[in-house]
Structures are given as structure tokens and as C-alpha cells.
PDB file of C-alpha atoms in Angstrom:
ATOM      1  CA  UNK A  31     -81.037 -64.205  12.362  1.00  0.00           C
ATOM      2  CA  UNK A  32     -78.001 -61.941  12.313  1.00  0.00           C
ATOM      3  CA  UNK A  33     -78.334 -58.833  14.447  1.00  0.00           C
ATOM      4  CA  UNK A  34     -76.169 -55.855  13.672  1.00  0.00           C
ATOM      5  CA  UNK A  35     -76.323 -53.204  16.332  1.00  0.00           C
ATOM      6  CA  UNK A  36     -75.489 -49.683  15.207  1.00  0.00           C
ATOM      7  CA  UNK A  37     -71.888 -48.776  15.966  1.00  0.00           C
ATOM      8  CA  UNK A  38     -70.822 -45.588  17.698  1.00  0.00           C
ATOM      9  CA  UNK A  39     -67.203 -44.468  17.585  1.00  0.00           C
ATOM     10  CA  UNK A  40     -66.364 -42.579  20.785  1.00  0.00           C
ATOM     11  CA  UNK A  41     -63.346 -40.322  20.219  1.00  0.00           C
ATOM     12  CA  UNK A  42     -62.427 -39.275  23.744  1.00  0.00           C
ATOM     13  CA  UNK A  43     -59.175 -39.335  25.718  1.00  0.00           C
ATOM     14  CA  UNK A  44     -60.794 -39.095  29.176  1.00  0.00           C
ATOM     15  CA  UNK A  45     -61.274 -42.616  30.584  1.00  0.00           C
ATOM     16  CA  UNK A  46     -64.206 -41.850  32.956  1.00  0.00           C
ATOM     17  CA  UNK A  47     -66.153 -40.213  30.133  1.00  0.00           C
ATOM     18  CA  UNK A  48     -65.447 -43.181  27.839  1.00  0.00           C
ATOM     19  CA  UNK A  49     -66.700 -45.585  30.528  1.00  0.00           C
ATOM     20  CA  UNK A  50     -69.845 -43.481  31.025  1.00  0.00           C
ATOM     21  CA  UNK A  51     -70.535 -43.380  27.281  1.00  0.00           C
ATOM     22  CA  UNK A  52     -69.864 -47.107  26.831  1.00  0.00           C
ATOM     23  CA  UNK A  53     -72.330 -47.975  29.601  1.00  0.00           C
ATOM     24  CA  UNK A  54     -75.025 -45.527  28.483  1.00  0.00           C
ATOM     25  CA  UNK A  55     -74.795 -46.444  24.809  1.00  0.00           C
ATOM     26  CA  UNK A  56     -74.521 -50.162  25.505  1.00  0.00           C
ATOM     27  CA  UNK A  57     -77.744 -50.052  27.539  1.00  0.00           C
ATOM     28  CA  UNK A  58     -79.426 -48.460  24.538  1.00  0.00           C
ATOM     29  CA  UNK A  59     -78.326 -51.243  22.184  1.00  0.00           C
ATOM     30  CA  UNK A  60     -75.309 -49.628  20.545  1.00  0.00           C
ATOM     31  CA  UNK A  61     -71.990 -51.292  19.886  1.00  0.00           C
ATOM     32  CA  UNK A  62     -69.224 -48.937  21.048  1.00  0.00           C
ATOM     33  CA  UNK A  63     -65.748 -48.561  19.585  1.00  0.00           C
ATOM     34  CA  UNK A  64     -63.243 -46.258  21.256  1.00  0.00           C
ATOM     35  CA  UNK A  65     -60.432 -44.038  20.053  1.00  0.00           C
ATOM     36  CA  UNK A  66     -58.254 -42.038  22.428  1.00  0.00           C
ATOM     37  CA  UNK A  67     -56.560 -39.948  19.731  1.00  0.00           C
ATOM     38  CA  UNK A  68     -57.310 -38.455  16.336  1.00  0.00           C
ATOM     39  CA  UNK A  69     -54.936 -40.979  14.760  1.00  0.00           C
ATOM     40  CA  UNK A  70     -56.814 -43.905  16.279  1.00  0.00           C
ATOM     41  CA  UNK A  71     -60.100 -42.331  15.201  1.00  0.00           C
ATOM     42  CA  UNK A  72     -58.955 -42.008  11.585  1.00  0.00           C
ATOM     43  CA  UNK A  73     -57.888 -45.648  11.570  1.00  0.00           C
ATOM     44  CA  UNK A  74     -61.294 -46.728  12.895  1.00  0.00           C
ATOM     45  CA  UNK A  75     -63.178 -44.435  10.513  1.00  0.00           C
ATOM     46  CA  UNK A  76     -61.344 -45.830   7.508  1.00  0.00           C
ATOM     47  CA  UNK A  77     -61.238 -49.517   8.479  1.00  0.00           C
ATOM     48  CA  UNK A  78     -64.437 -49.941  10.503  1.00  0.00           C
ATOM     49  CA  UNK A  79     -66.798 -47.104   9.529  1.00  0.00           C
ATOM     50  CA  UNK A  80     -69.262 -46.428  12.351  1.00  0.00           C
ATOM     51  CA  UNK A  81     -72.878 -45.317  12.133  1.00  0.00           C
ATOM     52  CA  UNK A  82     -72.196 -42.321  14.409  1.00  0.00           C
ATOM     53  CA  UNK A  83     -69.182 -40.496  15.855  1.00  0.00           C
ATOM     54  CA  UNK A  84     -69.086 -38.859  19.287  1.00  0.00           C
ATOM     55  CA  UNK A  85     -66.128 -36.480  19.078  1.00  0.00           C
ATOM     56  CA  UNK A  86     -64.311 -34.635  21.840  1.00  0.00           C
ATOM     57  CA  UNK A  87     -62.504 -31.549  20.577  1.00  0.00           C
ATOM     58  CA  UNK A  88     -59.615 -31.683  23.060  1.00  0.00           C
ATOM     59  CA  UNK A  89     -57.576 -34.647  21.844  1.00  0.00           C
ATOM     60  CA  UNK A  90     -53.929 -35.213  22.796  1.00  0.00           C
ATOM     61  CA  UNK A  91     -52.503 -35.445  19.273  1.00  0.00           C
ATOM     62  CA  UNK A  92     -54.687 -33.061  17.292  1.00  0.00           C
ATOM     63  CA  UNK A  93     -57.595 -30.685  17.714  1.00  0.00           C
ATOM     64  CA  UNK A  94     -60.920 -32.402  17.152  1.00  0.00           C
ATOM     65  CA  UNK A  95     -62.041 -29.590  14.830  1.00  0.00           C
ATOM     66  CA  UNK A  96     -59.191 -30.423  12.467  1.00  0.00           C
ATOM     67  CA  UNK A  97     -60.224 -34.079  12.515  1.00  0.00           C
ATOM     68  CA  UNK A  98     -63.834 -33.099  11.845  1.00  0.00           C
ATOM     69  CA  UNK A  99     -62.865 -30.930   8.871  1.00  0.00           C
ATOM     70  CA  UNK A 100     -60.742 -33.741   7.418  1.00  0.00           C
ATOM     71  CA  UNK A 101     -63.512 -36.269   7.947  1.00  0.00           C
ATOM     72  CA  UNK A 102     -66.027 -34.055   6.157  1.00  0.00           C
ATOM     73  CA  UNK A 103     -63.783 -34.155   3.087  1.00  0.00           C
ATOM     74  CA  UNK A 104     -64.672 -37.821   2.502  1.00  0.00           C
ATOM     75  CA  UNK A 105     -67.483 -38.909   4.842  1.00  0.00           C
ATOM     76  CA  UNK A 106     -71.015 -37.895   5.784  1.00  0.00           C
ATOM     77  CA  UNK A 107     -71.152 -40.037   8.945  1.00  0.00           C
ATOM     78  CA  UNK A 108     -73.144 -38.147  11.596  1.00  0.00           C
ATOM     79  CA  UNK A 109     -70.901 -36.453  14.167  1.00  0.00           C
ATOM     80  CA  UNK A 110     -71.954 -35.227  17.586  1.00  0.00           C
ATOM     81  CA  UNK A 111     -69.358 -33.048  19.275  1.00  0.00           C
ATOM     82  CA  UNK A 112     -68.963 -33.540  23.021  1.00  0.00           C
ATOM     83  CA  UNK A 113     -66.839 -30.763  24.426  1.00  0.00           C
ATOM     84  CA  UNK A 114     -66.027 -28.705  27.490  1.00  0.00           C
ATOM     85  CA  UNK A 115     -65.794 -25.747  25.117  1.00  0.00           C
ATOM     86  CA  UNK A 116     -69.143 -24.201  25.876  1.00  0.00           C
ATOM     87  CA  UNK A 117     -69.006 -20.713  24.396  1.00  0.00           C
ATOM     88  CA  UNK A 118     -71.462 -19.944  21.631  1.00  0.00           C
ATOM     89  CA  UNK A 119     -68.586 -19.198  19.236  1.00  0.00           C
ATOM     90  CA  UNK A 120     -67.078 -22.671  19.808  1.00  0.00           C
ATOM     91  CA  UNK A 121     -70.411 -24.316  19.039  1.00  0.00           C
ATOM     92  CA  UNK A 122     -70.913 -22.307  15.861  1.00  0.00           C
ATOM     93  CA  UNK A 123     -67.392 -23.100  14.640  1.00  0.00           C
ATOM     94  CA  UNK A 124     -67.925 -26.837  15.202  1.00  0.00           C
ATOM     95  CA  UNK A 125     -71.299 -26.821  13.472  1.00  0.00           C
ATOM     96  CA  UNK A 126     -69.858 -24.835  10.558  1.00  0.00           C
ATOM     97  CA  UNK A 127     -67.018 -27.380  10.334  1.00  0.00           C
ATOM     98  CA  UNK A 128     -69.567 -30.151   9.791  1.00  0.00           C
ATOM     99  CA  UNK A 129     -70.798 -31.332  13.189  1.00  0.00           C
ATOM    100  CA  UNK A 130     -74.401 -32.450  13.188  1.00  0.00           C
ATOM    101  CA  UNK A 131     -74.959 -31.597  16.846  1.00  0.00           C
ATOM    102  CA  UNK A 132     -73.032 -30.178  19.812  1.00  0.00           C
ATOM    103  CA  UNK A 133     -73.310 -31.201  23.463  1.00  0.00           C
ATOM    104  CA  UNK A 134     -71.446 -29.257  26.119  1.00  0.00           C
ATOM    105  CA  UNK A 135     -69.814 -31.186  28.959  1.00  0.00           C
ATOM    106  CA  UNK A 136     -71.083 -32.068  31.448  1.00  0.00           C
ATOM    107  CA  UNK A 137     -74.164 -33.640  29.921  1.00  0.00           C
ATOM    108  CA  UNK A 138     -76.637 -36.264  31.037  1.00  0.00           C
ATOM    109  CA  UNK A 139     -77.678 -39.583  29.541  1.00  0.00           C
ATOM    110  CA  UNK A 140     -81.058 -38.166  28.553  1.00  0.00           C
ATOM    111  CA  UNK A 141     -79.366 -35.457  26.472  1.00  0.00           C
ATOM    112  CA  UNK A 142     -77.242 -38.030  24.705  1.00  0.00           C
ATOM    113  CA  UNK A 143     -80.080 -40.354  23.789  1.00  0.00           C
TER     114      UNK A 143
END
């Protein structure tokens, strides 16, 4: 029997957060792919479409909101924004841009699951 675990693309440039997400998601049965930049994320989204995207807004090469808006032009993959931007306005802007959910950093494993 072939088992295909759901794939989560973690778009995050902070190594400790990536490690935390990889461990938490792996324990829950998800396969995790990582992208440190918007460019890497686009490559993964096009060539290895995930089942879910966890997207940080503060990326080194491009704002995550811009990536989200571009992605929504051609994909309906669910996107959860993970961001240190915790003002209500920031959350509304991300949700209006196409995010399915918004988690403010720091967050716990229970919130993520």
C-alpha cells in the first residue's frame, strides 16, 4: 500500500521556527518542505504543489503579502499566515489578500494543529 502523507510547504527564513514547525508537523504525520525565500517558495509551489502553505510575511527577498497575492492568481492551495505582525490591520490585509487563516507569532503547537 502506498501512503502519501499530506505535504506542508513552510515558507520561513528563521531557522529555529522552521525546526519547530518541521518537528511539530512531522509528529502529526505531515511531510514538510521548506522554502527560505519567496523565490524558493514559488519554485516549490509550481514544481511540487503542497496541500497547505505556512507563510511568514517577513521574507528576505519579497514581502509575503506580495507572494500571497501572486499565488492567489493561479492557486487555491490553503495558506496559513504565520507572522510577527500582530496588529488587527495586518491580519485583515492578509485575509483580504487570500490567506485562509492567520496566526500571530509566537504561537503554540496546539494552535497550529
